[in-house]
mmCIF file of C-alpha atoms in Angstrom:
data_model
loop_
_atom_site.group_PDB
_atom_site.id
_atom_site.type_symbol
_atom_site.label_atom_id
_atom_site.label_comp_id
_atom_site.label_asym_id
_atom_site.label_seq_id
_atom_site.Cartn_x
_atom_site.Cartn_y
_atom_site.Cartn_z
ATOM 1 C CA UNK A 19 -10.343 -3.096 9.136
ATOM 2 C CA UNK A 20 -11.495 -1.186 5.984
ATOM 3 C CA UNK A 21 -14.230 -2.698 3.858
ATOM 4 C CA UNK A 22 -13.432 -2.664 0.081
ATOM 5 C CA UNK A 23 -15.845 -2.371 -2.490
ATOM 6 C CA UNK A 24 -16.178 -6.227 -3.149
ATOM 7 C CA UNK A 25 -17.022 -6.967 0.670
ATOM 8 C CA UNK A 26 -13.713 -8.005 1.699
ATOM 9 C CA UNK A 27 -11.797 -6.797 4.488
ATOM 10 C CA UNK A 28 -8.344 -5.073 4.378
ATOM 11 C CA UNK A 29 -6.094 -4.149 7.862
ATOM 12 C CA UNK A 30 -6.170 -0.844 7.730
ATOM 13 C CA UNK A 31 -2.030 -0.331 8.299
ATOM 14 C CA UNK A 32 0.344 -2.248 6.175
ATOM 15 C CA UNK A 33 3.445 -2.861 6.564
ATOM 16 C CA UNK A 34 6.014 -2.110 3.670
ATOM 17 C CA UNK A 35 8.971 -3.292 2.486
ATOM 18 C CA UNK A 36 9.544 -1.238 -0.845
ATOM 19 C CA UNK A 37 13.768 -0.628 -0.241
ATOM 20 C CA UNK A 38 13.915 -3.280 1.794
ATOM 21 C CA UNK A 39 16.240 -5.645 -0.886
ATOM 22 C CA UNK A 40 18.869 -7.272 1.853
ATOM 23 C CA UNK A 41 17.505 -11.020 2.082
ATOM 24 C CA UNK A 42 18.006 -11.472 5.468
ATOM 25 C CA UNK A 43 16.919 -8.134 6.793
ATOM 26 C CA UNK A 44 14.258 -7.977 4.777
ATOM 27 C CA UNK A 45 12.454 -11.694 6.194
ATOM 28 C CA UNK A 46 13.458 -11.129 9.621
ATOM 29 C CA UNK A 47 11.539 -7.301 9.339
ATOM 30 C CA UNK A 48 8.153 -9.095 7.793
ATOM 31 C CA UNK A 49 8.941 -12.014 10.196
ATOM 32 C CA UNK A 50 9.124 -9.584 13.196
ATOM 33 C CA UNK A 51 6.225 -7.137 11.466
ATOM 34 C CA UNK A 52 4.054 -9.994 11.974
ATOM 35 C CA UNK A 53 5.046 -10.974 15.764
ATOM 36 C CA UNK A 54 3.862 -7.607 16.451
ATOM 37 C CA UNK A 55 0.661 -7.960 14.853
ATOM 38 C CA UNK A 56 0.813 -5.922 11.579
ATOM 39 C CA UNK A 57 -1.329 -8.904 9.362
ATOM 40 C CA UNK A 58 -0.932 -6.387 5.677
ATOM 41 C CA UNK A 59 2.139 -6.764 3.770
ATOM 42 C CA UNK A 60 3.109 -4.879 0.866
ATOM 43 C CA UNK A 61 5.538 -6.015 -1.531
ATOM 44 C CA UNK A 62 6.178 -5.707 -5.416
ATOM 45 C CA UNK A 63 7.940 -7.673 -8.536
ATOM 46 C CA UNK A 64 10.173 -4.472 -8.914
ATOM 47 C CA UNK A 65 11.056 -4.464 -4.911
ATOM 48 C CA UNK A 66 13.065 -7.787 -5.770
ATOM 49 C CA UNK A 67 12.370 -9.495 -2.403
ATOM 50 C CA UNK A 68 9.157 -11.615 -3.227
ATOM 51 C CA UNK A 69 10.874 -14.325 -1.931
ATOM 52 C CA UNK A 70 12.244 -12.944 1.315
ATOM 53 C CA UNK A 71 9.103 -11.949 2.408
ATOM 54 C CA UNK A 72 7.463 -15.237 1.021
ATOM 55 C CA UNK A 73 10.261 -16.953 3.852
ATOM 56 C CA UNK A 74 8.864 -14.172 6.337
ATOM 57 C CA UNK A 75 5.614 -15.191 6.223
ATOM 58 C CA UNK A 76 5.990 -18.939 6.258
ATOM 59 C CA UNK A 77 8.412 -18.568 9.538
ATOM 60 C CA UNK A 78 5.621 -16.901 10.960
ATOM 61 C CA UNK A 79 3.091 -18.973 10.137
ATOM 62 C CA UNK A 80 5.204 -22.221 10.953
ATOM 63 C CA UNK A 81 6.111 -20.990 14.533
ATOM 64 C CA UNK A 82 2.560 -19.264 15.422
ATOM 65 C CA UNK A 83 -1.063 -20.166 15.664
ATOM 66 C CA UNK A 84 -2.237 -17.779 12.693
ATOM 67 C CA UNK A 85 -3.675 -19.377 9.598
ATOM 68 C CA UNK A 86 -2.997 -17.850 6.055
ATOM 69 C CA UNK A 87 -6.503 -17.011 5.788
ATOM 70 C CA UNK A 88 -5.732 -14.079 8.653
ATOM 71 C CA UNK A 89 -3.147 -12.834 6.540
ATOM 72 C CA UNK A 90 -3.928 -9.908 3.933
ATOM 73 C CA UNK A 91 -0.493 -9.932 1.214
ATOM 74 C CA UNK A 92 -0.284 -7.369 -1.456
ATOM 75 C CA UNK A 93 2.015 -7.535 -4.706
ATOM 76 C CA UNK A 94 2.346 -5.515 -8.026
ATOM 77 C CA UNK A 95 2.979 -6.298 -11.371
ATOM 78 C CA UNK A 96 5.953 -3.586 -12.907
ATOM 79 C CA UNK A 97 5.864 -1.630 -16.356
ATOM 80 C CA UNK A 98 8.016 -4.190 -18.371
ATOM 81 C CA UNK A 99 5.497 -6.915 -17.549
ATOM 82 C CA UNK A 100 2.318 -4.771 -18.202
ATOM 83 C CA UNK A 101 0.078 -6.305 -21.017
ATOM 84 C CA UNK A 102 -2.541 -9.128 -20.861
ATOM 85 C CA UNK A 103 -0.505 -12.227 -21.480
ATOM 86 C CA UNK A 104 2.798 -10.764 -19.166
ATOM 87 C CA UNK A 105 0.760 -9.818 -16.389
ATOM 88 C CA UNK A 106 -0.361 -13.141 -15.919
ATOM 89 C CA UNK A 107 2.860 -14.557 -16.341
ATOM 90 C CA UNK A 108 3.892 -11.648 -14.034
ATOM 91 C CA UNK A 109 1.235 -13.384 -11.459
ATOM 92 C CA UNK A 110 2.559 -16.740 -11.849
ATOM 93 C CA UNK A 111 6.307 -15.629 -10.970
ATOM 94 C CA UNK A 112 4.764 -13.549 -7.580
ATOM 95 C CA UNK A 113 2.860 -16.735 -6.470
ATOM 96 C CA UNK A 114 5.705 -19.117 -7.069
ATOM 97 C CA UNK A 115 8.330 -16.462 -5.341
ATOM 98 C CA UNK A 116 6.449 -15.372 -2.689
ATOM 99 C CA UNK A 117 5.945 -19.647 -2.171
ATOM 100 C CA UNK A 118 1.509 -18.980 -1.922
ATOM 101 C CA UNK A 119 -1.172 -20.397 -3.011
ATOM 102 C CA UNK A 120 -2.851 -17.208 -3.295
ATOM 103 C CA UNK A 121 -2.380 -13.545 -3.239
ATOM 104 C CA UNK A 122 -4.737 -11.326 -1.796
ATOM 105 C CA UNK A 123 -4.754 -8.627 -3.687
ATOM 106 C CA UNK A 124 -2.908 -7.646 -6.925
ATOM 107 C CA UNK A 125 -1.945 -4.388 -8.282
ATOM 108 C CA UNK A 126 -1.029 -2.176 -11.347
ATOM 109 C CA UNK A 127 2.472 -0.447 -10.131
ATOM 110 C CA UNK A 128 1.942 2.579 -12.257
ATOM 111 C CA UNK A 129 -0.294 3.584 -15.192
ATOM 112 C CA UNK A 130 2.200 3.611 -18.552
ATOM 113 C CA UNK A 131 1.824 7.199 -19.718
ATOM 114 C CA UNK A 132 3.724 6.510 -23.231
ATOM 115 C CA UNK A 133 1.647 3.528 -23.469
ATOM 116 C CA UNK A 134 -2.190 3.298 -21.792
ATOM 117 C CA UNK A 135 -3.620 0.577 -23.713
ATOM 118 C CA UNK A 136 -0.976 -1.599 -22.077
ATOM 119 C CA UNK A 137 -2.161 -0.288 -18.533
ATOM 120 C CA UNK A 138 -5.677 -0.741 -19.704
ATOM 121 C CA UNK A 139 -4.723 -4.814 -20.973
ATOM 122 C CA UNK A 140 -3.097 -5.412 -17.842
ATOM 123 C CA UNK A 141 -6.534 -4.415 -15.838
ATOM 124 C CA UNK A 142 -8.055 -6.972 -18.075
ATOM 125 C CA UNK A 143 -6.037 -9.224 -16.868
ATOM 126 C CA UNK A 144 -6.270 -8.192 -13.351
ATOM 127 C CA UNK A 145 -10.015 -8.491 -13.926
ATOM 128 C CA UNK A 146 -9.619 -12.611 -15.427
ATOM 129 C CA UNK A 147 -7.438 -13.433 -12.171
ATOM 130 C CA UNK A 148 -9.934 -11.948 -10.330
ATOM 131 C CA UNK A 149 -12.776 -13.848 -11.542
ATOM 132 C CA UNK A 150 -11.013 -17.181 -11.865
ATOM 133 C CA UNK A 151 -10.375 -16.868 -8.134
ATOM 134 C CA UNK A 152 -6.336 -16.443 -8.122
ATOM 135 C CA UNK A 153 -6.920 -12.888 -6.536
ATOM 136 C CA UNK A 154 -9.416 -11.887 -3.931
ATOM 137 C CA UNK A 155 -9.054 -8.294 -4.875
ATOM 138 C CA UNK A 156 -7.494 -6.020 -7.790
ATOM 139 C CA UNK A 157 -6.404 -2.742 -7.369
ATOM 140 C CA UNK A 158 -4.383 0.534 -8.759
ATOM 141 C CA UNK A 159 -1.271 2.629 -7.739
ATOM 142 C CA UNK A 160 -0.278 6.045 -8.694
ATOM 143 C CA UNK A 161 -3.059 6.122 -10.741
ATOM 144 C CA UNK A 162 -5.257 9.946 -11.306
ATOM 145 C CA UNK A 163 -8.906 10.635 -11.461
ATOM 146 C CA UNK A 164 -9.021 10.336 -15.144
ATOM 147 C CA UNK A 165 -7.314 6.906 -15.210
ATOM 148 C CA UNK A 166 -9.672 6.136 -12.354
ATOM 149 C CA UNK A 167 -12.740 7.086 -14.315
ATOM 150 C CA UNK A 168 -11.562 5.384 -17.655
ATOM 151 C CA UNK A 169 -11.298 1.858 -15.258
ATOM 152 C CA UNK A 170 -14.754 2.831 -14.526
ATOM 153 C CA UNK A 171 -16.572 3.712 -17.948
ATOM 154 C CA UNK A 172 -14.826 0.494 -19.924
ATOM 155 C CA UNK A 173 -14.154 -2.244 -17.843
ATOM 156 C CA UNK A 174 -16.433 -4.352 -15.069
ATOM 157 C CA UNK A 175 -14.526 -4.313 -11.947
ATOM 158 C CA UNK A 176 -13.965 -1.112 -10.250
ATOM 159 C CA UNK A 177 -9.878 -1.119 -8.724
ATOM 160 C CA UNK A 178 -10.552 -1.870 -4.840
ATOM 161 C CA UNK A 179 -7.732 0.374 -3.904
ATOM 162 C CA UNK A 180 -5.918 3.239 -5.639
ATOM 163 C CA UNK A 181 -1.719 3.550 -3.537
ATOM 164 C CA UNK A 182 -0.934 6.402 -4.384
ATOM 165 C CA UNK A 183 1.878 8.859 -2.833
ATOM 166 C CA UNK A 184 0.555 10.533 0.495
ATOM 167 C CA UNK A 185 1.533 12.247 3.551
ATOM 168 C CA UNK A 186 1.050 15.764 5.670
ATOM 169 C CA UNK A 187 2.710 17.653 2.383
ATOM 170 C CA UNK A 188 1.016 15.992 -0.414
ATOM 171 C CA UNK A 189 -2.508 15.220 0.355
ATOM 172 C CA UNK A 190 -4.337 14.743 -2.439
ATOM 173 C CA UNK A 191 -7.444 15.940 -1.621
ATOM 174 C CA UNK A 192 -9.587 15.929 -4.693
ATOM 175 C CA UNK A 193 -8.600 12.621 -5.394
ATOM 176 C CA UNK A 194 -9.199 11.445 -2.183
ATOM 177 C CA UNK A 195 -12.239 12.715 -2.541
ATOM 178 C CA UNK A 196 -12.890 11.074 -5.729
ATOM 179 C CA UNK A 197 -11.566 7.508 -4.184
ATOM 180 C CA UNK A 198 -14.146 8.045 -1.297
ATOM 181 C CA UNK A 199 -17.333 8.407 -3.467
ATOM 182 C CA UNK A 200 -16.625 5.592 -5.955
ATOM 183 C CA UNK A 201 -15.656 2.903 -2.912
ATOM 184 C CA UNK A 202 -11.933 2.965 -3.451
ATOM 185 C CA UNK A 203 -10.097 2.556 -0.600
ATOM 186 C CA UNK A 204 -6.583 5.239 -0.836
ATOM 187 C CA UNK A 205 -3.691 3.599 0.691
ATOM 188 C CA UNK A 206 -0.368 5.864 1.325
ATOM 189 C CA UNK A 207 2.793 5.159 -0.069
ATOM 190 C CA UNK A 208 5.846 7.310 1.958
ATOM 191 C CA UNK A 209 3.008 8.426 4.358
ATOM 192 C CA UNK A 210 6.163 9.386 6.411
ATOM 193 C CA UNK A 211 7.287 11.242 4.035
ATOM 194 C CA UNK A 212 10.619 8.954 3.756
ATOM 195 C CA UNK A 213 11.912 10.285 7.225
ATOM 196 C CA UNK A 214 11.051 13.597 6.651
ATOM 197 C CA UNK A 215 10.183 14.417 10.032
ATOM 198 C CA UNK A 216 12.162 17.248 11.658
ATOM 199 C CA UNK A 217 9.457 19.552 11.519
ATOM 200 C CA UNK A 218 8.813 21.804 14.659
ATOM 201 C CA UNK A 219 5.039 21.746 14.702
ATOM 202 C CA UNK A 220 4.556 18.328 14.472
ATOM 203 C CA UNK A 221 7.425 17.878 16.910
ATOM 204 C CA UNK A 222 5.348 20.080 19.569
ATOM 205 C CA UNK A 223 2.108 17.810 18.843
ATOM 206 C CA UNK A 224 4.127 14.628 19.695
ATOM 207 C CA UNK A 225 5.387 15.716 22.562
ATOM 208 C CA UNK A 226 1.718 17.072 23.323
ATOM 209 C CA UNK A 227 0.546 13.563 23.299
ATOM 210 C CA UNK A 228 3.499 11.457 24.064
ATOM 211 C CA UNK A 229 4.041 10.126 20.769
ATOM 212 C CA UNK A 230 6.517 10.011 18.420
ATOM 213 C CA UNK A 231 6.335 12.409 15.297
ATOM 214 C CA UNK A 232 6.022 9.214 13.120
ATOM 215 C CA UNK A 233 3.008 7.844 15.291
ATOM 216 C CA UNK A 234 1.398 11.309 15.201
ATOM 217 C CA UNK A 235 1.846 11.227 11.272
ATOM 218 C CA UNK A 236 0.401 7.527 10.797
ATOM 219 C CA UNK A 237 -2.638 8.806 13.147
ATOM 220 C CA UNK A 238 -3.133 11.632 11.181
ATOM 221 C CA UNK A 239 -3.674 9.065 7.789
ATOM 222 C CA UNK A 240 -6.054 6.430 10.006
ATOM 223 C CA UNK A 241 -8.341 9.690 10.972
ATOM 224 C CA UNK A 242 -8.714 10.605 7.453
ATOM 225 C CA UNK A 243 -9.823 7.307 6.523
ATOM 226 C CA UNK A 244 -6.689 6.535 4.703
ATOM 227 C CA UNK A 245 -4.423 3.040 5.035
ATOM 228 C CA UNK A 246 -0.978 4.036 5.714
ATOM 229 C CA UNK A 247 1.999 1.541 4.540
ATOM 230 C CA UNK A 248 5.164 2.549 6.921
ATOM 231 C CA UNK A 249 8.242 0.814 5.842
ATOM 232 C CA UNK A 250 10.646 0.095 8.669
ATOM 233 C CA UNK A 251 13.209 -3.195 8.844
ATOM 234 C CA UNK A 252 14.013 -1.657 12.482
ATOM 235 C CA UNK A 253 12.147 -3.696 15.154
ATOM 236 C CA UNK A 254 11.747 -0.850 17.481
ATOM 237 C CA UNK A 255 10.424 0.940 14.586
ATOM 238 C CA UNK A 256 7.960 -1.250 13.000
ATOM 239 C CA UNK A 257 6.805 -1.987 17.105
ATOM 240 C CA UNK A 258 6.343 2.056 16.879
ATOM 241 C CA UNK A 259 4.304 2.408 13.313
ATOM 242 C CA UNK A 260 2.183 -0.228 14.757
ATOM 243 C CA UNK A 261 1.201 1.386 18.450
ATOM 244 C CA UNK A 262 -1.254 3.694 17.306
ATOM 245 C CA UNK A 263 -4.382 3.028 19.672
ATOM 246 C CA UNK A 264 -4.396 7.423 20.430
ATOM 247 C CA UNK A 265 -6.562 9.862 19.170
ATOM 248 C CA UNK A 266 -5.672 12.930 17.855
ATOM 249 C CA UNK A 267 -8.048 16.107 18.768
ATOM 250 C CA UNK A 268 -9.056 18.509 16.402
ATOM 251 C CA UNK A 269 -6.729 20.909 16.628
ATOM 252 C CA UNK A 270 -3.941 18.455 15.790
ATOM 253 C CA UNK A 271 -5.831 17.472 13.036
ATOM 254 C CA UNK A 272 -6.110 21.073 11.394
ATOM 255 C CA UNK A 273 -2.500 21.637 11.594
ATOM 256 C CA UNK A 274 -1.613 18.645 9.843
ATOM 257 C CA UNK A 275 -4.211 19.270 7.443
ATOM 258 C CA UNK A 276 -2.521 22.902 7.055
ATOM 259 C CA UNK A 277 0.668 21.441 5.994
ATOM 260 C CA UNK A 278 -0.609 20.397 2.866
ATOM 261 C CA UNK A 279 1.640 21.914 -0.099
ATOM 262 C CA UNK A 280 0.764 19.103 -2.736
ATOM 263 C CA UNK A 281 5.223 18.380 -3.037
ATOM 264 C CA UNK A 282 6.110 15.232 -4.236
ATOM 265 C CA UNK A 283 8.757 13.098 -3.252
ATOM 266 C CA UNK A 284 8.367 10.928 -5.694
ATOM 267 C CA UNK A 285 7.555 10.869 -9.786
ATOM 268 C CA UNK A 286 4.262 12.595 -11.475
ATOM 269 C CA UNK A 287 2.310 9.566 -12.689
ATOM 270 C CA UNK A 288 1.450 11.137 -16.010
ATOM 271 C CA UNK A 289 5.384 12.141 -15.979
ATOM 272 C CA UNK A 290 6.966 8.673 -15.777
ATOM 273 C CA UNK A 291 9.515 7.367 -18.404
ATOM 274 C CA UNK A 292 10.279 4.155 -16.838
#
């Protein structure tokens, strides 16, 4: 478990579902996510299966002695909704989907470059769910330092967690670094790159320690203090993202490190049109 800056506690792997939009598929891989253990679940309003993974969960929870209160679930409010009054509308139409009486934590999808004051109202209203108890935690994605540190200098809560896009090529480090010494916990979105794993280096440190390249990868984020989300509606797979009780020596470590080349797979945050 991580701690997060308001004293709660946060599994520190998650298991996403962003892409995961078949029904079916999608509640049998957070039904089967949770069987194996994983007890974080990421979802999103834009992801469009709120309520499959709503069903997931209450399958689980139906068939297996685990309360809710074990349970960590994670959802985002999207651009169209951002604003003060929309985002808790926004909230409202999670809850009722995802069929809870609570979400644990709650987060911005992406800053609104064309638009910050909207970003900034929506934190406000992140902030009133917060404090009226609907929320145990708030939080960011995709967002920079310098959306970070306006958070910071003109509103009370500082975001709990910042998701931003992470793996061996794009580490981040400054911002990491700037996460670490204001208490906000980075989480990794694509921390496996979205399957880009046919790499001959980290093929040789797999074999070294009789993992798989993805295991090796997810390692690498857990020893840097970061909280992978691996997205998988395979149940070998998600078994696979979840095994990760290895360490990695410091060698390992370096090399991964050295793959660094700050490439995105995804969007610039300050960049986005939609």
């Amino acid at each position: 478990m991580y701690l997060l800056n308001n004293g709660l506690k946060i599994p520190k792997v998650g298991f996403g579902t962003w892409k995961a939009t078949d029904k079916e598929q999608c509640k049998n891989a957070v039904r089967t996510a949770l069987e194996i253990g994983y007890r974080h679940i990421d979802t999103a309003a834009i992801y469009g299966n709120e309520d499959a993974v709503g069903e997931g969960i209450a399958e689980f929870l139906k068939n297996n002695n685990v309360s809710r209160e074990e349970l960590f679930i994670v959802t985002k409010v999207w651009n169209t909704e951002q604003g003060y009054e929309t985002t808790l509308k926004a909230y409202e139409e999670s809850l009722k989907k995802l069929g809870l009486d609570y979400i644990d934590m709650y987060l911005i999808h992406w800053p609104q470059p064309k638009d910050l004051n909207k970003t900034w109202k929506t934190w406000r209203a992140l902030e009133t769910l917060y404090k009226s108890g609907k929320v145990k935690a708030i939080g960011v994605c995709n967002m920079k330092e310098h959306h970070l540190k306006h958070i910071m200098n003109n509103f009370e809560i500082v975001p709990a967690v910042n998701q931003i896009e992470l793996h061996p090529y794009l580490q981040q480090r400054e911002l990491k670094k700037f996460c670490d010494e204001n208490g906000i916990v980075v989480e990794a979105w694509s921390p496996l790159m979205q399957g880009a794993l046919d790499h001959e280096g980290l093929k040789k440190i797999a074999e070294k320690n009789k993992k798989t390249v993805a295991q090796i990868v997810l390692k690498w984020h857990l020893q840097k203090g970061l909280l992978p989300l691996p997205k998988s509606v395979t149940p070998s797979r998600i078994m696979e993202n979840f095994q990760l009780d290895f360490i990695l020596d410091e060698d390992d470590m370096k090399y991964i490190d050295s793959l660094n080349k700050e490439e995105r797979i995804g969007p610039d945050p300050d960049e986005i049109t939609f």
